PDB file of N, CA and C in Angstrom:
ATOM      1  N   UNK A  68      48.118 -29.553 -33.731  1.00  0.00           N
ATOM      2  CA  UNK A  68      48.386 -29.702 -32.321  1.00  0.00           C
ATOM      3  C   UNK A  68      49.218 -28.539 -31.812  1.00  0.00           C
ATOM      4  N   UNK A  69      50.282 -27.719 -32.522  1.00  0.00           N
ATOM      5  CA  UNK A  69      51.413 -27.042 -32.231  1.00  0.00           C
ATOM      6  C   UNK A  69      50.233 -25.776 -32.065  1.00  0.00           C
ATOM      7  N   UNK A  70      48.995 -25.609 -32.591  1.00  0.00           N
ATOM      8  CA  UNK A  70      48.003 -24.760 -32.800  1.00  0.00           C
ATOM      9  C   UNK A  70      47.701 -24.287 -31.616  1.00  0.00           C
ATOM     10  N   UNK A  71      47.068 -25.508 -31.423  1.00  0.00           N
ATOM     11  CA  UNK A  71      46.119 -25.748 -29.883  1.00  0.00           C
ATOM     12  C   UNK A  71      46.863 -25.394 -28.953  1.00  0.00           C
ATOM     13  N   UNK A  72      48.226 -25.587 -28.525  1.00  0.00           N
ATOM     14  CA  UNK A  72      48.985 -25.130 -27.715  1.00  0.00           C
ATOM     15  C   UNK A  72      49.461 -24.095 -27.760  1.00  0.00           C
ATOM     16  N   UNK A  73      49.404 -23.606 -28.814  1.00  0.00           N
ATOM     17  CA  UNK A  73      49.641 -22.213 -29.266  1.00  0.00           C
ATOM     18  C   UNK A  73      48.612 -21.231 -28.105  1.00  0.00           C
ATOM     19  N   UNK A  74      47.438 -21.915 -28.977  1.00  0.00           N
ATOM     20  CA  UNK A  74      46.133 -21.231 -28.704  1.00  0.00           C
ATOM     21  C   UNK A  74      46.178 -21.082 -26.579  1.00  0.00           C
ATOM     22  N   UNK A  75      46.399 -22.373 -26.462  1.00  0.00           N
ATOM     23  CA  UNK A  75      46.440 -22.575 -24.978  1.00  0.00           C
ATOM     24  C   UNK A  75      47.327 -21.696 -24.247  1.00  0.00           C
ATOM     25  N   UNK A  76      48.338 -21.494 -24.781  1.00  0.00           N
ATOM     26  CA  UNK A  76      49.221 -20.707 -24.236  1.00  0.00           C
ATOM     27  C   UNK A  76      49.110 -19.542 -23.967  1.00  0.00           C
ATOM     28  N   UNK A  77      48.094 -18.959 -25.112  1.00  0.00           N
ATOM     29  CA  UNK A  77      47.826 -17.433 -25.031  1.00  0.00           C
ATOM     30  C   UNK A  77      46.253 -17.060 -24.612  1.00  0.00           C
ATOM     31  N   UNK A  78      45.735 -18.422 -24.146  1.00  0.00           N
ATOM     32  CA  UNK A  78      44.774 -18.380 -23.342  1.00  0.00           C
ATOM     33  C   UNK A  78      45.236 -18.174 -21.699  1.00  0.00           C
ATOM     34  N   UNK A  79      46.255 -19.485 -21.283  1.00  0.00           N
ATOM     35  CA  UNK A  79      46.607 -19.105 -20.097  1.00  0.00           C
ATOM     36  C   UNK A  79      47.323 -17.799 -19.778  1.00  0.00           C
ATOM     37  N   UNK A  80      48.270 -17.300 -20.567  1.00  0.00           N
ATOM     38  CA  UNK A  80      48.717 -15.877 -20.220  1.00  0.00           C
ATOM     39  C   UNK A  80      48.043 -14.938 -19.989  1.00  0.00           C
ATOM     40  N   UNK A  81      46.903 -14.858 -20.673  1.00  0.00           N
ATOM     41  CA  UNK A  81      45.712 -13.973 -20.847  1.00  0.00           C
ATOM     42  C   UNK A  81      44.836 -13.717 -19.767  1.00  0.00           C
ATOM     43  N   UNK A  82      45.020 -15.245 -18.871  1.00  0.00           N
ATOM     44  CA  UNK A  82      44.403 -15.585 -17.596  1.00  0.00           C
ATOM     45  C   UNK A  82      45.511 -15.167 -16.535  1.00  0.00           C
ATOM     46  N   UNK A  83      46.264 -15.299 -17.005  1.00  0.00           N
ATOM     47  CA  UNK A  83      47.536 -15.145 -15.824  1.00  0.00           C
ATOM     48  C   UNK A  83      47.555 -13.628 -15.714  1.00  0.00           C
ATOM     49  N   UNK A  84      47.260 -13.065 -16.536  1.00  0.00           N
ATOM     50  CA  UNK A  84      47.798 -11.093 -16.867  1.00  0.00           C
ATOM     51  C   UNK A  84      46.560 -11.079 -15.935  1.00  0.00           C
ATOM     52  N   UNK A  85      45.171 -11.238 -16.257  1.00  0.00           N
ATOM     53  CA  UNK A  85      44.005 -10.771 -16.132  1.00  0.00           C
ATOM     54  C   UNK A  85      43.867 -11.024 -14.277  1.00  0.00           C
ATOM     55  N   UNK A  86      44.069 -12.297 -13.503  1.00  0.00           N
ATOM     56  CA  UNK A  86      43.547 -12.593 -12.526  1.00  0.00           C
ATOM     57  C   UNK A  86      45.016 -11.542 -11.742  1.00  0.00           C
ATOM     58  N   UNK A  87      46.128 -12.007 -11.834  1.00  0.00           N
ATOM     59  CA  UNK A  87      47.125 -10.857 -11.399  1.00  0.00           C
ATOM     60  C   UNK A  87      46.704  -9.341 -11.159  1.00  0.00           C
ATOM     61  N   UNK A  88      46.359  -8.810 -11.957  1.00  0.00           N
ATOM     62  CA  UNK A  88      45.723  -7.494 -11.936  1.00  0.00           C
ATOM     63  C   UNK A  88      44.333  -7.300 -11.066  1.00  0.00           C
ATOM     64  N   UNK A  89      43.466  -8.339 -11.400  1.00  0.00           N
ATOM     65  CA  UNK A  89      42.718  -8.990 -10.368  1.00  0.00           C
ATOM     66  C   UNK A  89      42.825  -8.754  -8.938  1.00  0.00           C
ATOM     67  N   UNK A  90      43.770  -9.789  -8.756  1.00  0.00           N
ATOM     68  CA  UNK A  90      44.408 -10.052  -7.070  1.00  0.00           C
ATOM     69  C   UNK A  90      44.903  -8.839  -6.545  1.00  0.00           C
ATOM     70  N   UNK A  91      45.888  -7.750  -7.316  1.00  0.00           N
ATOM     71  CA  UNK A  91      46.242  -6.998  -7.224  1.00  0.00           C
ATOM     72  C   UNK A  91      45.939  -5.833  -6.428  1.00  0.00           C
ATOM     73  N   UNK A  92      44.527  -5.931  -7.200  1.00  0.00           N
ATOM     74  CA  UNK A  92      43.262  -5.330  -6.531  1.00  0.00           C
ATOM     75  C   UNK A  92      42.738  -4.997  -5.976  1.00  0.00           C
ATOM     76  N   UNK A  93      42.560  -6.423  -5.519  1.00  0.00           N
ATOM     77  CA  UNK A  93      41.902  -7.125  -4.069  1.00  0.00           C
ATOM     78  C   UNK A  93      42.573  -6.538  -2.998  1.00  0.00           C
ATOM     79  N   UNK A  94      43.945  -7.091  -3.490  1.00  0.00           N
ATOM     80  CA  UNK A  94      45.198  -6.916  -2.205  1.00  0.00           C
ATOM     81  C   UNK A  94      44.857  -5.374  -2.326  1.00  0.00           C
ATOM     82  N   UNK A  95      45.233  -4.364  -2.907  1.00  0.00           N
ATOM     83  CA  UNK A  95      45.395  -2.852  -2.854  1.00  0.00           C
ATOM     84  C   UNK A  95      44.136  -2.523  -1.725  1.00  0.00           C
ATOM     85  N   UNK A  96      42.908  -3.163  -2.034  1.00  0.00           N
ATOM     86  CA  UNK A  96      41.745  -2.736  -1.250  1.00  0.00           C
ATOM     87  C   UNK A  96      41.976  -3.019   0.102  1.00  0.00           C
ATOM     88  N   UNK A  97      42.392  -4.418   0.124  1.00  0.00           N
ATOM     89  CA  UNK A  97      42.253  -5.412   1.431  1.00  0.00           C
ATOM     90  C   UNK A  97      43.118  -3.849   2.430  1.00  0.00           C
ATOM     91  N   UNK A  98      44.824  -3.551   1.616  1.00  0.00           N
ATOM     92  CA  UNK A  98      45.463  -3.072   1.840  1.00  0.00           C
ATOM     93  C   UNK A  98      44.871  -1.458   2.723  1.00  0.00           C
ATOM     94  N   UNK A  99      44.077  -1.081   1.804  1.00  0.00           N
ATOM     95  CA  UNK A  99      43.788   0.276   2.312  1.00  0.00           C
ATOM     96  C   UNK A  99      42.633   0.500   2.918  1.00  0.00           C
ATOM     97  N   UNK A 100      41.805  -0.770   2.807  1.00  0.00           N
ATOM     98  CA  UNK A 100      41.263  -0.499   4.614  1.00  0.00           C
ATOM     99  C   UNK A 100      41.909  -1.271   5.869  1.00  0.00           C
ATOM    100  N   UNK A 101      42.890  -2.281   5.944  1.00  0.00           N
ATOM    101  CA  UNK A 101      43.697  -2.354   6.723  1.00  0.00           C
ATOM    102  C   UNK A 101      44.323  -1.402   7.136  1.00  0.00           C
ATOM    103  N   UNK A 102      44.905  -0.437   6.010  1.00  0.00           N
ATOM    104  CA  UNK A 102      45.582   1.169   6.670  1.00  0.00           C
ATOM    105  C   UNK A 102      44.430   1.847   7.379  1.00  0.00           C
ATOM    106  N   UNK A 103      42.931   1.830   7.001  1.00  0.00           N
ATOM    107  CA  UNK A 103      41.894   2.595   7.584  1.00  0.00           C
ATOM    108  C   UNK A 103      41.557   2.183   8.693  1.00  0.00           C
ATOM    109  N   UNK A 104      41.907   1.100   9.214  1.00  0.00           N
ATOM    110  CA  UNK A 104      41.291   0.066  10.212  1.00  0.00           C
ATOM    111  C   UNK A 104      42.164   0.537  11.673  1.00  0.00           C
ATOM    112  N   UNK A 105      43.894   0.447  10.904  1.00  0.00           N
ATOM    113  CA  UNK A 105      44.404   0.972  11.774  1.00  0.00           C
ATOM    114  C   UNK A 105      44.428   2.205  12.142  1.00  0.00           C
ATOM    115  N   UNK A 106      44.803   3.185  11.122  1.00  0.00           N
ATOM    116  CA  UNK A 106      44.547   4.747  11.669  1.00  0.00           C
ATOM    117  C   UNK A 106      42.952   4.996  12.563  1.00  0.00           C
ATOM    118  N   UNK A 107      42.381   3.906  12.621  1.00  0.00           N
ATOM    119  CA  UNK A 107      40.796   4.271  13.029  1.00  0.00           C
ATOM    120  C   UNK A 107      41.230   3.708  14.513  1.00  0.00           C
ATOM    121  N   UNK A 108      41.822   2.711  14.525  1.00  0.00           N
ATOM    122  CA  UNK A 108      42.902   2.489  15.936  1.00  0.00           C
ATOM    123  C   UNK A 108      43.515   3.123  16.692  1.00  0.00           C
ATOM    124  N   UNK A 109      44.064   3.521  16.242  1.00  0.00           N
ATOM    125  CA  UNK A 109      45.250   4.939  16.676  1.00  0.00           C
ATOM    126  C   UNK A 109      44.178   6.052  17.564  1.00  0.00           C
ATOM    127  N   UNK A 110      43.492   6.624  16.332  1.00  0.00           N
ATOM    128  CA  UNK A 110      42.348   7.843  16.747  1.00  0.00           C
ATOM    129  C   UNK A 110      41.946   7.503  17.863  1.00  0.00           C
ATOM    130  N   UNK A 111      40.874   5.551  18.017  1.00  0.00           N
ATOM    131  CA  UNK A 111      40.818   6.199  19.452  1.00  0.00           C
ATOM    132  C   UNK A 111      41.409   5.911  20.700  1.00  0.00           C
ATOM    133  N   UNK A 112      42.862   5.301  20.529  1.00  0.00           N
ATOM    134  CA  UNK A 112      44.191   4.904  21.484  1.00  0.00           C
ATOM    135  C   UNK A 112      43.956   6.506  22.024  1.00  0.00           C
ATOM    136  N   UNK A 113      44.051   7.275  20.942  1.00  0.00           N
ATOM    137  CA  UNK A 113      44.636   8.520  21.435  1.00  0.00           C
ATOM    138  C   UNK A 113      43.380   9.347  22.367  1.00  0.00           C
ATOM    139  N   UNK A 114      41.990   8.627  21.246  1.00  0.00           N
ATOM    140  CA  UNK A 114      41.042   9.938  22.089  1.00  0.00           C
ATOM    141  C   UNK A 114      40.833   9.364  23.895  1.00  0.00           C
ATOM    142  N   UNK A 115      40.917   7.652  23.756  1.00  0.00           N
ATOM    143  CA  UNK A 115      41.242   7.104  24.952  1.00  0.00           C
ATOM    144  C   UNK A 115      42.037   7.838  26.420  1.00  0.00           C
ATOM    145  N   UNK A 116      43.071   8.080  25.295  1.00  0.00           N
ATOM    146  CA  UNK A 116      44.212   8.438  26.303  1.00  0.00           C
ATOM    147  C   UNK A 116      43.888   9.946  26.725  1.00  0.00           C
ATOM    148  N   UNK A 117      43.418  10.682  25.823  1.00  0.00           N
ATOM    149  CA  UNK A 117      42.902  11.835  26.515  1.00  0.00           C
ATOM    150  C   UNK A 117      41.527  11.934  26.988  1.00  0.00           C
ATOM    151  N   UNK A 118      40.999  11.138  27.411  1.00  0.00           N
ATOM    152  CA  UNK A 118      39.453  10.566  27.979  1.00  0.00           C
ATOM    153  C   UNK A 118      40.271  10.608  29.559  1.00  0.00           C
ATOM    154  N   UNK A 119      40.954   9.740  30.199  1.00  0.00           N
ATOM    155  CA  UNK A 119      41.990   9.243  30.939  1.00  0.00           C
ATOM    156  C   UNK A 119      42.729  10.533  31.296  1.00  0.00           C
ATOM    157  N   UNK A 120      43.478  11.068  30.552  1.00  0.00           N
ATOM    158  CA  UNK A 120      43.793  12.506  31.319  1.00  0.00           C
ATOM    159  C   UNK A 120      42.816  13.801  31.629  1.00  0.00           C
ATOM    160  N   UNK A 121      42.067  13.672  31.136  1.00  0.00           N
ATOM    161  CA  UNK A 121      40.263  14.545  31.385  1.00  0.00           C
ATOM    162  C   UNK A 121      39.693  14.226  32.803  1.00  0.00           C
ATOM    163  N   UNK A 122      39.579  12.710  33.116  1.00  0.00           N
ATOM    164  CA  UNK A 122      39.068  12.140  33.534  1.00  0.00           C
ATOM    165  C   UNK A 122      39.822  12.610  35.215  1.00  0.00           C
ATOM    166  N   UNK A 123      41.151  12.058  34.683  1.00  0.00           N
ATOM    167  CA  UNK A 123      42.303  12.222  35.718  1.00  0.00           C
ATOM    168  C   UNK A 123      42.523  13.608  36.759  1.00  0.00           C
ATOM    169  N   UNK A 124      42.174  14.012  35.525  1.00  0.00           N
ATOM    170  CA  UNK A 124      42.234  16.106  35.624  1.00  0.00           C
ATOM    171  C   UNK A 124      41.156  16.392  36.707  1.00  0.00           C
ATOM    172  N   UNK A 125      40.111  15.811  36.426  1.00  0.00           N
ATOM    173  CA  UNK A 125      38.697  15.846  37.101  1.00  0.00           C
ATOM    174  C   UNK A 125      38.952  15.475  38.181  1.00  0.00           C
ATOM    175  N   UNK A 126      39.495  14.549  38.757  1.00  0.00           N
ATOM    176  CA  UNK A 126      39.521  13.451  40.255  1.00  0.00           C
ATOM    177  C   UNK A 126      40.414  13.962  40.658  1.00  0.00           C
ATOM    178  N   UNK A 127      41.474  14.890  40.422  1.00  0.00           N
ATOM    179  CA  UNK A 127      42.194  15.548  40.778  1.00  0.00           C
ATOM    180  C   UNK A 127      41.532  16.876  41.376  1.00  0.00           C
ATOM    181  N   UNK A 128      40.966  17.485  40.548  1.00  0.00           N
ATOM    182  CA  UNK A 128      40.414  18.792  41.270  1.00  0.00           C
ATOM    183  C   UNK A 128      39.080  18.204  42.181  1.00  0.00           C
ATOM    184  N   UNK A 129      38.539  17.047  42.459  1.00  0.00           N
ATOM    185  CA  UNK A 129      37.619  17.050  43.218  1.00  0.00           C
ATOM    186  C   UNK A 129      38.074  16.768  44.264  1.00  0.00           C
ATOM    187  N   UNK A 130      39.344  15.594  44.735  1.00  0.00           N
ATOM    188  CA  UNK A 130      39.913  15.699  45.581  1.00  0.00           C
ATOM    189  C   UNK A 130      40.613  16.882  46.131  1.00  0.00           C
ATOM    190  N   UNK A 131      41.134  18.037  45.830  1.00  0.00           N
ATOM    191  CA  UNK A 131      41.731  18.811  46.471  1.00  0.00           C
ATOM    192  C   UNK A 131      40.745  20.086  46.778  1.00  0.00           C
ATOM    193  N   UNK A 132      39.897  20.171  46.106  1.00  0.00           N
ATOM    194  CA  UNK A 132      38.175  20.516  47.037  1.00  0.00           C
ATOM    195  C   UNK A 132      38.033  20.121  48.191  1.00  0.00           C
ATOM    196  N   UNK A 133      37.992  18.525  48.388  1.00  0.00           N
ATOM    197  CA  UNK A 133      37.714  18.105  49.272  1.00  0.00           C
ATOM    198  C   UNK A 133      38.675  18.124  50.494  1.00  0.00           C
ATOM    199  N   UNK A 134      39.860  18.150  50.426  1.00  0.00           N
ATOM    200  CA  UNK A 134      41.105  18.502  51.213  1.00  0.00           C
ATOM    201  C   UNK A 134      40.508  20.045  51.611  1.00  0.00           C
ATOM    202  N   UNK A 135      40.550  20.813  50.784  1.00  0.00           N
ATOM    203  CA  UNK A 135      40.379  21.967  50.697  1.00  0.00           C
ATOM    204  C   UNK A 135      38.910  22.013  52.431  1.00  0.00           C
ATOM    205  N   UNK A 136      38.221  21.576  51.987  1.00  0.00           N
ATOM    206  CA  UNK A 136      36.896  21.629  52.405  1.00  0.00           C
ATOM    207  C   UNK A 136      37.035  21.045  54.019  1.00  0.00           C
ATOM    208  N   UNK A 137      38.285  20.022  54.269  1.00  0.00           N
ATOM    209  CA  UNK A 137      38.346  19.203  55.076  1.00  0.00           C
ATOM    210  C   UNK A 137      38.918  19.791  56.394  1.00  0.00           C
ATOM    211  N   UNK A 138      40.328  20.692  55.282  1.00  0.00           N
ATOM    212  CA  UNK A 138      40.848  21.893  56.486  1.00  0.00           C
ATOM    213  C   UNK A 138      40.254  22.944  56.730  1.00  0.00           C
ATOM    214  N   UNK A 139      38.922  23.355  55.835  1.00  0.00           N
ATOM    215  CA  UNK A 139      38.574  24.599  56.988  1.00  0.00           C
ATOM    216  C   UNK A 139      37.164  24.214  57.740  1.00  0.00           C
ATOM    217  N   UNK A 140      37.092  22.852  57.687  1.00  0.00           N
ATOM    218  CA  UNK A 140      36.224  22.324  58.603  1.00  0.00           C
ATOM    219  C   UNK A 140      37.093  22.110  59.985  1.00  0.00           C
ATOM    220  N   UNK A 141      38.480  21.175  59.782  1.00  0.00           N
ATOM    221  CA  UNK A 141      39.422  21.478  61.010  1.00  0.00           C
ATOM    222  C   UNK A 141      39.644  22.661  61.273  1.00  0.00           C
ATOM    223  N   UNK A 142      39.455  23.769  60.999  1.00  0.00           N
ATOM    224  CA  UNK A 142      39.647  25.160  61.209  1.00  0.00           C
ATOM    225  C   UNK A 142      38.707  25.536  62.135  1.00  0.00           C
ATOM    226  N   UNK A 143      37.334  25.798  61.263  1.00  0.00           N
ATOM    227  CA  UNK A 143      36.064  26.077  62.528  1.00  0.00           C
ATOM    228  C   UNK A 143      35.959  25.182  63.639  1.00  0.00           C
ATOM    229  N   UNK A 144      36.334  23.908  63.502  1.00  0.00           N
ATOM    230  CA  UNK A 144      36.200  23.245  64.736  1.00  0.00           C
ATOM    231  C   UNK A 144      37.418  23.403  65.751  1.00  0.00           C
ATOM    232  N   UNK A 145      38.349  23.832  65.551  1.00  0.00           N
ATOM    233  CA  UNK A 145      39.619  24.426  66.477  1.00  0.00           C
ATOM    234  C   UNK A 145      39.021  25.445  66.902  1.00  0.00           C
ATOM    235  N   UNK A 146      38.695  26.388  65.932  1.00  0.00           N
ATOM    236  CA  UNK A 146      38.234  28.045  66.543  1.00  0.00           C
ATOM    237  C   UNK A 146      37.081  27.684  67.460  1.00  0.00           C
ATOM    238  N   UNK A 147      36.276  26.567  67.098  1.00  0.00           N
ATOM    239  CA  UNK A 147      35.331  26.401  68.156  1.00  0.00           C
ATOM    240  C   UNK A 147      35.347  26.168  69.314  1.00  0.00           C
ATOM    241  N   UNK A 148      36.844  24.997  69.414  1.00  0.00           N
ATOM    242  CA  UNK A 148      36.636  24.443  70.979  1.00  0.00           C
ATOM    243  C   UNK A 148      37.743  25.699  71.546  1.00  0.00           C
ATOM    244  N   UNK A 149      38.086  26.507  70.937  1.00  0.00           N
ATOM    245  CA  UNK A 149      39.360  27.404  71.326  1.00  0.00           C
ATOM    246  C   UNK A 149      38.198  28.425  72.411  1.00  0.00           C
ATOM    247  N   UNK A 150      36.939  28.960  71.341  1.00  0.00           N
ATOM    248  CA  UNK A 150      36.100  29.573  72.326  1.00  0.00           C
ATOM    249  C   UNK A 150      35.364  28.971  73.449  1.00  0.00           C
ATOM    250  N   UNK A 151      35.276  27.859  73.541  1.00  0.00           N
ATOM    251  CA  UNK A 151      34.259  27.129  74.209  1.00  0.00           C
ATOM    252  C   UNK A 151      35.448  26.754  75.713  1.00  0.00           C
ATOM    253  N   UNK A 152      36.716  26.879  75.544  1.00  0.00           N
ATOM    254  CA  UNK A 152      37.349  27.097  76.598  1.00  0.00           C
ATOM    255  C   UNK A 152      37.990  27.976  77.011  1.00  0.00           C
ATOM    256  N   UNK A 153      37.700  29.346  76.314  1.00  0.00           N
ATOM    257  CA  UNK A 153      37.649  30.420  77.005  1.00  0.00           C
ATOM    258  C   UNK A 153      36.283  30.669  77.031  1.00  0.00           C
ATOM    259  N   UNK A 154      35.006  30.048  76.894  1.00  0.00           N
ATOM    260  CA  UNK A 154      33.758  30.324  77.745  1.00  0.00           C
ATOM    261  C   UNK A 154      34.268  29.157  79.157  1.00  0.00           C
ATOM    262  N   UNK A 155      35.084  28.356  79.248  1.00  0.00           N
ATOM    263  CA  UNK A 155      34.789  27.812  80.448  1.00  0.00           C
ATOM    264  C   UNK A 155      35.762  28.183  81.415  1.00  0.00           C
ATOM    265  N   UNK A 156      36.418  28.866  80.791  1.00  0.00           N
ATOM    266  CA  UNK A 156      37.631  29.905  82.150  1.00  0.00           C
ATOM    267  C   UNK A 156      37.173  30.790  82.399  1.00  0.00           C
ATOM    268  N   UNK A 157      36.088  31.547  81.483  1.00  0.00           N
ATOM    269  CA  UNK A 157      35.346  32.830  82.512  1.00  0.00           C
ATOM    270  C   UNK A 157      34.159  32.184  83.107  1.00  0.00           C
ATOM    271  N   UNK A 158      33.644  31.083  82.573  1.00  0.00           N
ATOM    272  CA  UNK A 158      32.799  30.599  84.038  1.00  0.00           C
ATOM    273  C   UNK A 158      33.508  30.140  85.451  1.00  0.00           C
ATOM    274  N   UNK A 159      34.217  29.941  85.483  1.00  0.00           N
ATOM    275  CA  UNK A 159      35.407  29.353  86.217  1.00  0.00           C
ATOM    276  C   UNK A 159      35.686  30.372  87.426  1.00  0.00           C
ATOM    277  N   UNK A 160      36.100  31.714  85.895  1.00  0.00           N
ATOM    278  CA  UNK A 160      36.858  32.836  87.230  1.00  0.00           C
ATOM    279  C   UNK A 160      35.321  33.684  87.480  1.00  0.00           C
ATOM    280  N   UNK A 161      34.303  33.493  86.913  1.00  0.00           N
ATOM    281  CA  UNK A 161      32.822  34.579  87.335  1.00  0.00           C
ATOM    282  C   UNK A 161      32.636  33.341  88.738  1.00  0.00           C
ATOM    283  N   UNK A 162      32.813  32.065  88.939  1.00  0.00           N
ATOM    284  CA  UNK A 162      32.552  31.013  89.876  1.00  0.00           C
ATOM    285  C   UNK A 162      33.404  30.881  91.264  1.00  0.00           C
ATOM    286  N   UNK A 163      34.925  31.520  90.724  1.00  0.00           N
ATOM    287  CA  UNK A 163      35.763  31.283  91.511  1.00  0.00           C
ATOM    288  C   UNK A 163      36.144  32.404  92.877  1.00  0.00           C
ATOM    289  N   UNK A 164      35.061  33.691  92.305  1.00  0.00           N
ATOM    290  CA  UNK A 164      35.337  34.914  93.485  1.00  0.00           C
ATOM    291  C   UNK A 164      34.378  35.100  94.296  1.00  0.00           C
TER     292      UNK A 164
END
């Protein structure tokens, strides 16, 4: 009997060493694509975030085009009515003598 338990004993240790190293394993793997999972996170937080300032960059220069575009449209149309009433003061004074 002292045998058998003998025997048992160095069966379960044997099991205990073996599945430990086992689990170990597992965990190390589980572990290092959890690290991959996250750094794969990060990458595209970041490529995100510079998608967003690209993006930003862009709507920025199209708006100030358009500003751009807006004042020298108010421009020609000042210079326009500026001539169009000095065409109507020399009709005025060619009318008035």
């Amino acid at each position: 009997m002292n045998k058998s338990n003998c025997n048992s004993l160095k069966i379960f240790a044997t099991l205990l060493i073996v599945f430990t190293f086992v689990g170990c394993g597992a965990s190390d793997r589980a572990e290092k694509k959890a690290d991959r999972l996250e750094d794969r996170a990060d990458q595209i937080r970041e490529e995100d975030k510079e998608n967003r300032k690209a993006t930003e960059k862009v709507g920025e220069a199209v708006a100030d085009q358009k500003e751009e575009e807006a004042q020298q449209l108010r421009k020609a149309a000042e210079d326009k009515a500026d001539r169009m009433e000095d065409d109507a003061d020399r009709v005025r004074k060619a009318t008035d003598k």
